[in-house]
GROMACS .gro file of C-alpha atoms in nm:
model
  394
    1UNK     CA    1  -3.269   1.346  -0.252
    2UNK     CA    2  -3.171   1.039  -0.460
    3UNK     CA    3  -3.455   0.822  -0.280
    4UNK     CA    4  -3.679   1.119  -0.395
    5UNK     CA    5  -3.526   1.106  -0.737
    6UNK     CA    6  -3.610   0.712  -0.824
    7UNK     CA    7  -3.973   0.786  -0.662
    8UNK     CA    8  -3.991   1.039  -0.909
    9UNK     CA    9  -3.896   0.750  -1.212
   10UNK     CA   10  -4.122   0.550  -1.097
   11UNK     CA   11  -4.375   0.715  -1.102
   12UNK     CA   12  -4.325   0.865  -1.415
   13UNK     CA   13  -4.286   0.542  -1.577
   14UNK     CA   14  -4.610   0.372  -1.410
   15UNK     CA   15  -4.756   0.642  -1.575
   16UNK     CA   16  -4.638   0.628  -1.903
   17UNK     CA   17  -4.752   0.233  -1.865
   18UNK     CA   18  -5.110   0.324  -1.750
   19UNK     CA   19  -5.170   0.567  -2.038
   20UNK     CA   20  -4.987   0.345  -2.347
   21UNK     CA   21  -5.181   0.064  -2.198
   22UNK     CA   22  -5.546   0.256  -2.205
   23UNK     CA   23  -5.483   0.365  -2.552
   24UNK     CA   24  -5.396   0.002  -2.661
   25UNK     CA   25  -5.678  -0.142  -2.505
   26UNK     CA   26  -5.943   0.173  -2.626
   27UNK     CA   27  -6.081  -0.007  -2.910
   28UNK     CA   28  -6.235   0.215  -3.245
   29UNK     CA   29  -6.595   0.312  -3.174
   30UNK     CA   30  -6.857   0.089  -3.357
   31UNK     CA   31  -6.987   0.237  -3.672
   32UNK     CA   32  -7.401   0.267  -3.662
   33UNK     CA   33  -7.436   0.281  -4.042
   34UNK     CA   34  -7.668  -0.036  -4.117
   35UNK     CA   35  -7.432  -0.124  -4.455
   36UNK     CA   36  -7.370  -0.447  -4.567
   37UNK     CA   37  -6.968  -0.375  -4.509
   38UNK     CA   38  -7.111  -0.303  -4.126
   39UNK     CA   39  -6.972  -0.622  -3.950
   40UNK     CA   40  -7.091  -0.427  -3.593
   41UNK     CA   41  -7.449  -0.495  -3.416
   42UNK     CA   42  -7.566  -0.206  -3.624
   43UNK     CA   43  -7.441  -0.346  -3.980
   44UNK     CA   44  -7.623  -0.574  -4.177
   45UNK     CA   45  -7.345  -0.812  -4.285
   46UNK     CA   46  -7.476  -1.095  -4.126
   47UNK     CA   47  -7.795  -1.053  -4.346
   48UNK     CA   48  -7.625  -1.015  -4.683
   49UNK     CA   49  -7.391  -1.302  -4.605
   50UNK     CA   50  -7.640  -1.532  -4.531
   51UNK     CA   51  -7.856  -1.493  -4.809
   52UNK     CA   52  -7.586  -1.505  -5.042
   53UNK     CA   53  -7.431  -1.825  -4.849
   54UNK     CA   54  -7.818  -1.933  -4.913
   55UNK     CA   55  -7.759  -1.936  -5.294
   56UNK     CA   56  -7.991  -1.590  -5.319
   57UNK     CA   57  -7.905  -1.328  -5.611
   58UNK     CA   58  -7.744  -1.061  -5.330
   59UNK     CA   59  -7.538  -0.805  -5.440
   60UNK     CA   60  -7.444  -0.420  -5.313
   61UNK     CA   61  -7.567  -0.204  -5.541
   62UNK     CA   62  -7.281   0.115  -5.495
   63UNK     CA   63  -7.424   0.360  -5.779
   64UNK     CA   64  -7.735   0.600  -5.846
   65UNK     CA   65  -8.090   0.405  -5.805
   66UNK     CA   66  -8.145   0.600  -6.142
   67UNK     CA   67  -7.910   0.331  -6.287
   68UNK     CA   68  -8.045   0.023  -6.121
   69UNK     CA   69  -8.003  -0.284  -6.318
   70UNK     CA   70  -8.313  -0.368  -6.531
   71UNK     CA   71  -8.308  -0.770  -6.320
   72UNK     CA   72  -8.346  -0.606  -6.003
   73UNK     CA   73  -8.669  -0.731  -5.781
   74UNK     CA   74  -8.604  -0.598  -5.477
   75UNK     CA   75  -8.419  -0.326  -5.337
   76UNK     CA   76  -8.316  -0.274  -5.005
   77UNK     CA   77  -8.283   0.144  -4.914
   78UNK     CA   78  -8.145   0.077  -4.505
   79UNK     CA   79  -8.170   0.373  -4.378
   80UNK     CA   80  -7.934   0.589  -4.579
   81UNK     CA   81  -7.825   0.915  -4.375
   82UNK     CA   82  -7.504   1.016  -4.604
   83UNK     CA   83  -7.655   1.073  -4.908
   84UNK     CA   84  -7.992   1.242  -4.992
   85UNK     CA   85  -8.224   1.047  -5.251
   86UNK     CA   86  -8.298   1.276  -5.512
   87UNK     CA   87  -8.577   1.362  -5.696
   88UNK     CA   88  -8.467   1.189  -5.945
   89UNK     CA   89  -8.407   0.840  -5.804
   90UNK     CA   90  -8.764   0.869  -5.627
   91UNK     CA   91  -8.849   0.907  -5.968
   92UNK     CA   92  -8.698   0.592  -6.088
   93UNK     CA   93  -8.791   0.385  -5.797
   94UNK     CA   94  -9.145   0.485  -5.882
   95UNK     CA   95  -9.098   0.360  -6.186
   96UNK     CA   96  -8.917   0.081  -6.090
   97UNK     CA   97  -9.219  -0.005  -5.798
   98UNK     CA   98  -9.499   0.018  -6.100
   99UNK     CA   99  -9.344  -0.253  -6.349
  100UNK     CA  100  -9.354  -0.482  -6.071
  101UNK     CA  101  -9.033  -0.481  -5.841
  102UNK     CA  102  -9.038  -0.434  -5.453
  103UNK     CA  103  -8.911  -0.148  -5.230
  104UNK     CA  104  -8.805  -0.182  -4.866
  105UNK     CA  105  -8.780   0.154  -4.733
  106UNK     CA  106  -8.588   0.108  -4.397
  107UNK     CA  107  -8.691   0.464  -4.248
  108UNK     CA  108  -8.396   0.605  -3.999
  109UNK     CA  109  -8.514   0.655  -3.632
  110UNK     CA  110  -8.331   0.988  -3.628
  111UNK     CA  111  -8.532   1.309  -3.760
  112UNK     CA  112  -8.327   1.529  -3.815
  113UNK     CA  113  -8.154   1.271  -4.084
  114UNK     CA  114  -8.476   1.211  -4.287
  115UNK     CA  115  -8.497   1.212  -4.661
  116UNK     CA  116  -8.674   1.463  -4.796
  117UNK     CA  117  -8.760   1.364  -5.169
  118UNK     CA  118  -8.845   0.987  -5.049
  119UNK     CA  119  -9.000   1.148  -4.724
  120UNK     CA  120  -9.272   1.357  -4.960
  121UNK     CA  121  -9.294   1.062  -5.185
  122UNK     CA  122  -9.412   0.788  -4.938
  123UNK     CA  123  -9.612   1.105  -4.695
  124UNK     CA  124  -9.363   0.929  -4.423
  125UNK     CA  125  -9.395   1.089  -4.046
  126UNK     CA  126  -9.256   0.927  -3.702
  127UNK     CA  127  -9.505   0.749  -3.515
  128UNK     CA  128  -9.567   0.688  -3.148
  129UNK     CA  129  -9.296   0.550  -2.952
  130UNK     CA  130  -9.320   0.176  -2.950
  131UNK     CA  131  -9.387   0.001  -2.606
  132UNK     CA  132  -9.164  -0.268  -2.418
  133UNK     CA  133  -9.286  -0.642  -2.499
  134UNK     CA  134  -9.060  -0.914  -2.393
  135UNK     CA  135  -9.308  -1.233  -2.547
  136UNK     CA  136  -9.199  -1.453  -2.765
  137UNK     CA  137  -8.792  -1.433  -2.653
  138UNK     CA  138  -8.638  -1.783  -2.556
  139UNK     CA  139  -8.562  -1.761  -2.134
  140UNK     CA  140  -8.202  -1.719  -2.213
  141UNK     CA  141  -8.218  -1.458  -2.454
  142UNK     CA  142  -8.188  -1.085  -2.328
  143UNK     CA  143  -8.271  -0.816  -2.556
  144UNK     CA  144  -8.223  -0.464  -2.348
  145UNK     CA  145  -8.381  -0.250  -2.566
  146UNK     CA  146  -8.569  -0.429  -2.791
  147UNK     CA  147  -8.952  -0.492  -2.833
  148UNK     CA  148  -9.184  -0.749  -3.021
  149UNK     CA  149  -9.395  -0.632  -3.298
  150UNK     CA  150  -9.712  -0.835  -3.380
  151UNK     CA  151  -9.840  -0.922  -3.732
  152UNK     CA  152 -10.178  -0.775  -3.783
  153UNK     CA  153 -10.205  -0.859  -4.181
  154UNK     CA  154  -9.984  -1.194  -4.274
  155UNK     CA  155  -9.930  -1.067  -4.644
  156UNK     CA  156  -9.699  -1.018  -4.933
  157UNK     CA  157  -9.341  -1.099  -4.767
  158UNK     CA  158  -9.490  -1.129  -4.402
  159UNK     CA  159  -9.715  -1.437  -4.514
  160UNK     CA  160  -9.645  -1.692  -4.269
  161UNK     CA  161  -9.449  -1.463  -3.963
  162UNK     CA  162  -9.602  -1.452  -3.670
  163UNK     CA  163  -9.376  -1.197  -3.450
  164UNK     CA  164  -9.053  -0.955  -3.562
  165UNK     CA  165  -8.819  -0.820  -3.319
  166UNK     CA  166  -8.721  -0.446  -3.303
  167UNK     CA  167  -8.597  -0.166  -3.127
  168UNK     CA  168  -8.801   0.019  -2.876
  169UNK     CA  169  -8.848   0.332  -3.015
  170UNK     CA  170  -9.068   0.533  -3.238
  171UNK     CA  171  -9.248   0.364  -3.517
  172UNK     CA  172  -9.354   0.521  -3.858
  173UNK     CA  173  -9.646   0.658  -3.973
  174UNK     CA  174  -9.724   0.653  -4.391
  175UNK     CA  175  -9.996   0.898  -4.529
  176UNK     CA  176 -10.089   0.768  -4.835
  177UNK     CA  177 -10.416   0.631  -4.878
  178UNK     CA  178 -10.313   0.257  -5.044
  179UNK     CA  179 -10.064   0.209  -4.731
  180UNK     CA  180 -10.181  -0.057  -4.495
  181UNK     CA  181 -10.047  -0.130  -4.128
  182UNK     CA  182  -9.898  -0.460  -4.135
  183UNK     CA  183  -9.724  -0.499  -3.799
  184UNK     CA  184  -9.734  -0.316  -3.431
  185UNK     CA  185  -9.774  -0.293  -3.112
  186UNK     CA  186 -10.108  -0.094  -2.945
  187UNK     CA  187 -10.155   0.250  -3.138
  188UNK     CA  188  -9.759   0.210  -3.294
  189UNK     CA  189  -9.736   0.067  -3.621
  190UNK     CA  190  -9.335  -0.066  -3.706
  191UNK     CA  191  -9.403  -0.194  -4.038
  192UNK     CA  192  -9.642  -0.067  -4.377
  193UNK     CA  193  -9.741  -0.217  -4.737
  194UNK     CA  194  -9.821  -0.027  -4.985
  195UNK     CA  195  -9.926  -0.174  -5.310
  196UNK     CA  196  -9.825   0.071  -5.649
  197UNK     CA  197  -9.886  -0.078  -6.000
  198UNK     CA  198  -9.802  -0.414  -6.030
  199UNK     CA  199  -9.538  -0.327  -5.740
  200UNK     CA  200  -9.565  -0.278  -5.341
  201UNK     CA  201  -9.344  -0.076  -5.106
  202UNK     CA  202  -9.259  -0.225  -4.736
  203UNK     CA  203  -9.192   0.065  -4.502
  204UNK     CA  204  -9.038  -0.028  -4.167
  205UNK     CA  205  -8.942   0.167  -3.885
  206UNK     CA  206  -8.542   0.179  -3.868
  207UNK     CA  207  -8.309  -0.063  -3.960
  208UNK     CA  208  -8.380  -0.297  -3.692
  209UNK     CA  209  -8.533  -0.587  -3.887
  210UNK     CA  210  -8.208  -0.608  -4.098
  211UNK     CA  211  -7.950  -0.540  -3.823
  212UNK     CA  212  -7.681  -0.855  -3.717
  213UNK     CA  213  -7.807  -0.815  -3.348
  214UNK     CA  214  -8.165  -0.913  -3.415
  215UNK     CA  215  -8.124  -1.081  -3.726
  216UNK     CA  216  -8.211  -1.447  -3.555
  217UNK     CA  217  -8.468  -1.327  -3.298
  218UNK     CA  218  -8.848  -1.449  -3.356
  219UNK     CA  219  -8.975  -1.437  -3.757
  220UNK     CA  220  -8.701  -1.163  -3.855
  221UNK     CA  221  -8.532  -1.388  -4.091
  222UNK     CA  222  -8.799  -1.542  -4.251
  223UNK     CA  223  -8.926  -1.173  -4.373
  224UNK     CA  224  -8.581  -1.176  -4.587
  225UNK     CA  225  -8.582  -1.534  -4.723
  226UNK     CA  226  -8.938  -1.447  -4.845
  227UNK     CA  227  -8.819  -1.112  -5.034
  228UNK     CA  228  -8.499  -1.295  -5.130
  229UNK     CA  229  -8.679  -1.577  -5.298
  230UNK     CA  230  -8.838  -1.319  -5.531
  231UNK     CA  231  -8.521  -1.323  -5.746
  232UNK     CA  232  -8.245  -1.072  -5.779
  233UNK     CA  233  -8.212  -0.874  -5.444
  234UNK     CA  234  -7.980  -0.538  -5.364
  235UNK     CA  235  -7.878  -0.302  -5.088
  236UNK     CA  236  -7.867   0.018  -5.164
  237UNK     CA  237  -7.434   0.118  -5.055
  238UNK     CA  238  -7.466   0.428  -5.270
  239UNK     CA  239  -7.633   0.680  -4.985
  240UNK     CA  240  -7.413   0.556  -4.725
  241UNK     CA  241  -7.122   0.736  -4.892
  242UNK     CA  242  -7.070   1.119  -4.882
  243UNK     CA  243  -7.110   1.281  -5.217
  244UNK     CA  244  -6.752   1.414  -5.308
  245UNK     CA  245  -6.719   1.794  -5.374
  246UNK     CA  246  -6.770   1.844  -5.698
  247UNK     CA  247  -6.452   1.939  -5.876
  248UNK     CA  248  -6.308   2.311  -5.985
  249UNK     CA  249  -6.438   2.470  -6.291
  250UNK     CA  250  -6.163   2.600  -6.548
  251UNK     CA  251  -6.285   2.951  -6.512
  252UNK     CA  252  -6.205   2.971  -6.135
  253UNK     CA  253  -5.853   2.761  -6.219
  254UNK     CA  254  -5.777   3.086  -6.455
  255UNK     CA  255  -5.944   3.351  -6.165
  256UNK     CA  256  -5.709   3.226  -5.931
  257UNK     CA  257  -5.347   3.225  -6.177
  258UNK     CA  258  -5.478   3.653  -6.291
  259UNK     CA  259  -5.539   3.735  -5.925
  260UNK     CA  260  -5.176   3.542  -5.847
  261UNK     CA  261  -5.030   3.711  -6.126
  262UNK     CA  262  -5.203   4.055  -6.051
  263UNK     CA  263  -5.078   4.008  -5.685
  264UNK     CA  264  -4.687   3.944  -5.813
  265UNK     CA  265  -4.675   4.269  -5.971
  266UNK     CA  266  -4.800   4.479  -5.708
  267UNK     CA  267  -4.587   4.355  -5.477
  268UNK     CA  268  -4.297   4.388  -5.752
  269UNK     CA  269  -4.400   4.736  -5.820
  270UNK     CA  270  -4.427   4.823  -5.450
  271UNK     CA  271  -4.183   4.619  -5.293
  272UNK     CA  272  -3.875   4.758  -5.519
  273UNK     CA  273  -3.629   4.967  -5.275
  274UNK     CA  274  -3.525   5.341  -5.355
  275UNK     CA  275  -3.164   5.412  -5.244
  276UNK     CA  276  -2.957   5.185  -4.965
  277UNK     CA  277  -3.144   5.137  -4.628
  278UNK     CA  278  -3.044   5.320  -4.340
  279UNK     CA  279  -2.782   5.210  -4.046
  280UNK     CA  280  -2.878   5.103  -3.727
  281UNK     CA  281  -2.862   5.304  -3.456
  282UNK     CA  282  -2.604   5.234  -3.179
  283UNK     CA  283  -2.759   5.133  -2.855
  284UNK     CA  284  -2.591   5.276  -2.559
  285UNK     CA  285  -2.719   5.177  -2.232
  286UNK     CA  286  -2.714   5.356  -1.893
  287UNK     CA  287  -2.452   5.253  -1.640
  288UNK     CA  288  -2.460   5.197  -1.296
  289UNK     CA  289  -2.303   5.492  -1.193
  290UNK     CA  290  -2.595   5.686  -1.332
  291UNK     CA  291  -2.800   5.460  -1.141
  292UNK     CA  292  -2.654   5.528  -0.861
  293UNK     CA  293  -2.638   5.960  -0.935
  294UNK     CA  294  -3.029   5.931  -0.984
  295UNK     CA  295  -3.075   5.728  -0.671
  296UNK     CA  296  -2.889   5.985  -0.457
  297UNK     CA  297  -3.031   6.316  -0.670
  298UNK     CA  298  -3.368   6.161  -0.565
  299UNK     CA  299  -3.245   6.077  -0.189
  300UNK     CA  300  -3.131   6.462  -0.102
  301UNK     CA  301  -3.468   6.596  -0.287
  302UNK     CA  302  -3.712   6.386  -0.052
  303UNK     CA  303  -3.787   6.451   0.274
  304UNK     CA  304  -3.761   6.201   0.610
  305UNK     CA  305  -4.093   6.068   0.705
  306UNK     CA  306  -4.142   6.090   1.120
  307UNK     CA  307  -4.287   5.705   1.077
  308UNK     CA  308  -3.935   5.581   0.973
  309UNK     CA  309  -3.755   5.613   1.357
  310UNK     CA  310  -4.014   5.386   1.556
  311UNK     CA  311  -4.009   5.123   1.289
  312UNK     CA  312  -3.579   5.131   1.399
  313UNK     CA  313  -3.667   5.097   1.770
  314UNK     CA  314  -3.967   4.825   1.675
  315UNK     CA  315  -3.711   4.655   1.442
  316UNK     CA  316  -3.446   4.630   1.691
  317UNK     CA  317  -3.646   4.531   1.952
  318UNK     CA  318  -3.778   4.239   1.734
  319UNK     CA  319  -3.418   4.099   1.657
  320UNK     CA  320  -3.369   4.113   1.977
  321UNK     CA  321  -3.651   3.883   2.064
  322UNK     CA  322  -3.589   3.662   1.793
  323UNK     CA  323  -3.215   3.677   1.840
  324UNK     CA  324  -3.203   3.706   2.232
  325UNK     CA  325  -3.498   3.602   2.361
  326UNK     CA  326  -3.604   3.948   2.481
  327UNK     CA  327  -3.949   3.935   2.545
  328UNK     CA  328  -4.127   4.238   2.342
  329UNK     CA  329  -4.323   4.343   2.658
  330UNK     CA  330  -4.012   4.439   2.893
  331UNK     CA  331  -3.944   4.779   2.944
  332UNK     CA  332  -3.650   4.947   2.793
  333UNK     CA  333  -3.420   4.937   3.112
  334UNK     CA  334  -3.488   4.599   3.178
  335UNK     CA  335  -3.440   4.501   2.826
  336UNK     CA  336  -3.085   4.692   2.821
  337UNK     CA  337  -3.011   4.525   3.131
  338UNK     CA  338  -3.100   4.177   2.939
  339UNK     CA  339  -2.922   4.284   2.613
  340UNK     CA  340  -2.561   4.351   2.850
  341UNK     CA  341  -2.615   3.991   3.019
  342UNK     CA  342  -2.627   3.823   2.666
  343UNK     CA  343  -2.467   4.017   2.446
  344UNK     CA  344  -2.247   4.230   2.608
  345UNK     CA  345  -2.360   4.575   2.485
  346UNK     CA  346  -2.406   4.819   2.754
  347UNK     CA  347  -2.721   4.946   2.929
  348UNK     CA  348  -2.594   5.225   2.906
  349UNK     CA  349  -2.507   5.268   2.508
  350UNK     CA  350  -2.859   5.095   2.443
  351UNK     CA  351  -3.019   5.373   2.665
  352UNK     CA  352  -2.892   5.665   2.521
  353UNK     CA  353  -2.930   5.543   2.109
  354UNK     CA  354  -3.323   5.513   2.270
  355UNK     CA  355  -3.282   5.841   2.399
  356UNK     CA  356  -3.139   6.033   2.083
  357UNK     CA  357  -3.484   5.870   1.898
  358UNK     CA  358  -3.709   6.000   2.130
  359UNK     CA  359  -3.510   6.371   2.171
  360UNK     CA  360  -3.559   6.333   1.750
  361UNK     CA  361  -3.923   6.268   1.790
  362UNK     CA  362  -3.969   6.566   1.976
  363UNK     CA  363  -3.846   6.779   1.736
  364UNK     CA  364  -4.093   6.946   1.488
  365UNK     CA  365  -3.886   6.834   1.225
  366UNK     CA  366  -3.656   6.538   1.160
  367UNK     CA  367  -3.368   6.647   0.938
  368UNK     CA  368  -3.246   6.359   0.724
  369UNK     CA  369  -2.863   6.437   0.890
  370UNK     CA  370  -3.102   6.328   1.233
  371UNK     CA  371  -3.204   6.082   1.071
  372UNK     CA  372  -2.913   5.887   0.969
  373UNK     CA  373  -2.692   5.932   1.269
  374UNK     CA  374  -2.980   5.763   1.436
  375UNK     CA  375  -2.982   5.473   1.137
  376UNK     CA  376  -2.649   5.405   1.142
  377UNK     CA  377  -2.619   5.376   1.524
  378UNK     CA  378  -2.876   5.139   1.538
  379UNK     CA  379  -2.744   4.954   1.237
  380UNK     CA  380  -2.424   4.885   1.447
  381UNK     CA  381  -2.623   4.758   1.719
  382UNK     CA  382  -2.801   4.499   1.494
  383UNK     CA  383  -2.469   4.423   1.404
  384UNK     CA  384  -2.349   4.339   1.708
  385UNK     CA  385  -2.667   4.117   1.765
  386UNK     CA  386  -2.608   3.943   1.508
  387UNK     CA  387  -2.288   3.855   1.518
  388UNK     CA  388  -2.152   4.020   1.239
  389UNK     CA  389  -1.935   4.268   1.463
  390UNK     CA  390  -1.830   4.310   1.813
  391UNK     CA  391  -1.909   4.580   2.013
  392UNK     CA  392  -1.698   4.893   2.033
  393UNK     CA  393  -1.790   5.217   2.215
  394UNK     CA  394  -1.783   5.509   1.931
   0.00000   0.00000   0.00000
């Protein structure tokens, strides 16, 4: 028991190690928003910090694009999923687009967290599903995932790039007439211009061209040090925080105190007692000597069931074989004979408590007096078998 005891320690404490060590070692899931605060493969920290290591006007832009500082030349929207661009803001970026400044619309790859206003704006749609292209990767550079764009049209901000490196998945399409394809792969476009006012608009599929993991990989960086040189450029932080619920009106703080004080007096008014309450009830519970009444009462009322006197003979010969060694399949003499040798009952007695069954079976009726002299005389013989009395003739 005690070597079972400190197995049982052991265990438990191998056990407690194994989990306190998984949960030390389960590290915080990567966050997939593409923010500049995003230090993950997903974020676009690396970006920001390098252009503003670079000596580049950077800065986050946390607020409403509807109060976007008037020095602004580019802005950066990457994919915002938390927020939804209002009408508004399209609005002002319009605005903003037409007096000159530049808008990189970084749509997200998921559907289902589009932006509406911006979506009916721009006419943006998914496109085909880009296909896998390894060229242009140094040999020890693995990308799993990833696939290279060519540059159909080298203009505005892609003058000069060659190749930009992206995620394999579906590109983007843009319905408006002025947009033109600028980059792709086959029938899957990954990156637009389109030229408004005095303004343009780059539309790119996802946030891949911005993201730390692909940041360095073929002409990806050059795209950004050619917007960046423009002058003042932002990311757009504002969309990638939930909108907070907007705060209680007085009318429902004053709602709330009548129905609390409309609830107080009802339950004042209803709650108040009339006269002292009543005294409990003594419990009294049944004895055993009532018990033991009903038992009996119901014992003389029921009748003996013919079943119940060769389950005694089957039951006794059972202890017997499991007590003795009497085999089941003897006859009764021989068994008697077998229960004198070993236990010292006589044939004899054995014979005749067999007998008295059997004349009892015969009857048309067994009495419950029958009955019971026939119990207890077996009862003594189990007894006896057992070893919790010695025989004595009655």
């Amino acid at each position: 028991m005690r070597n079972l005891r400190t197995a049982l320690f052991f265990g438990l404490l191998i056990t407690l190690a194994a989990a306190l060590g998984l949960v030390v070692r389960q590290a915080p899931p990567e966050s997939t928003v593409p923010s500049v605060d995003n230090p993950g493969p997903l974020g676009l920290r690396a970006l920001y910090l390098y252009l503003k290591e670079g000596g580049a006007p950077v800065e986050a832009h946390r607020d409403s694009l509807e109060s976007l500082p008037p020095d602004t030349r580019t802005l950066v929207l990457p994919a915002p999923q938390a927020r939804a661009v209002s009408p508004g803001e399209v609005a002002a970026l319009e605005r903003f687009v037409r007096g000159g400044g530049t808008l990189v619309v970084l749509v997200s790859h998921a559907k289902e967290q589009g932006q509406p206003a911006l979506s009916l704006w721009l006419e943006l749609d998914q496109g085909p599903l880009l296909p896998t292209r390894e060229r242009g990767l140094p040999a020890d550079t693995q990308d799993l995932g990833g696939t290279t764009l060519d540059v159909w049209l080298p203009a505005g901000a892609v003058h000069g790039v060659k190749s930009l490196r992206v995620s394999r998945d579906r590109g983007v399409t843009v319905g408006r007439p002025e947009a033109v394809p600028l980059a792709g792969l086959e029938n899957a476009v990954g990156l637009w211009r389109l030229g408004l006012g005095q303004g343009e608009v780059y539309v790119a599929a996802g946030a891949d061209l911005a993201e730390n993991r692909r940041l360095e990989l073929l002409d990806n960086l050059r795209f950004w040090e050619a917007l960046a040189a423009r002058g003042p450029l932002r990311f757009d932080e504002f969309h990638h925080a939930a909108a907070p619920p907007p705060p209680l009106s007085r009318g429902i703080w004053v709602f709330a105190l009548q129905c609390l004080a409309v609830g107080l007096l009802y339950a004042v008014s209803r709650g108040t007692r009339f006269g002292a309450p009543r005294p409990l009830q003594p419990v009294r519970h049944r004895s055993s000597l009532e018990y033991a009444r009903s038992m009996g009462w119901l014992a003389r009322r029921s009748r003996v069931e013919r079943e119940l006197l060769p389950e005694l003979a089957h039951g006794l010969r059972q202890l017997m074989h499991e007590r003795l060694g009497i085999a089941l399949t003897l006859s009764e003499e021989e068994a008697a004979r077998l229960l004198e040798q070993r236990c010292g009952i006589p044939a004899r007695h054995y014979l005749e408590a067999r007998a008295q069954l059997a004349r009892a079976l015969d009857q048309p009726a067994v009495t419950p007096r029958d009955y019971a002299r026939i119990a207890a005389r077996y009862a003594r013989l189990e007894d006896v078998i057992t070893g919790r009395a010695s025989f004595s003739p009655e």
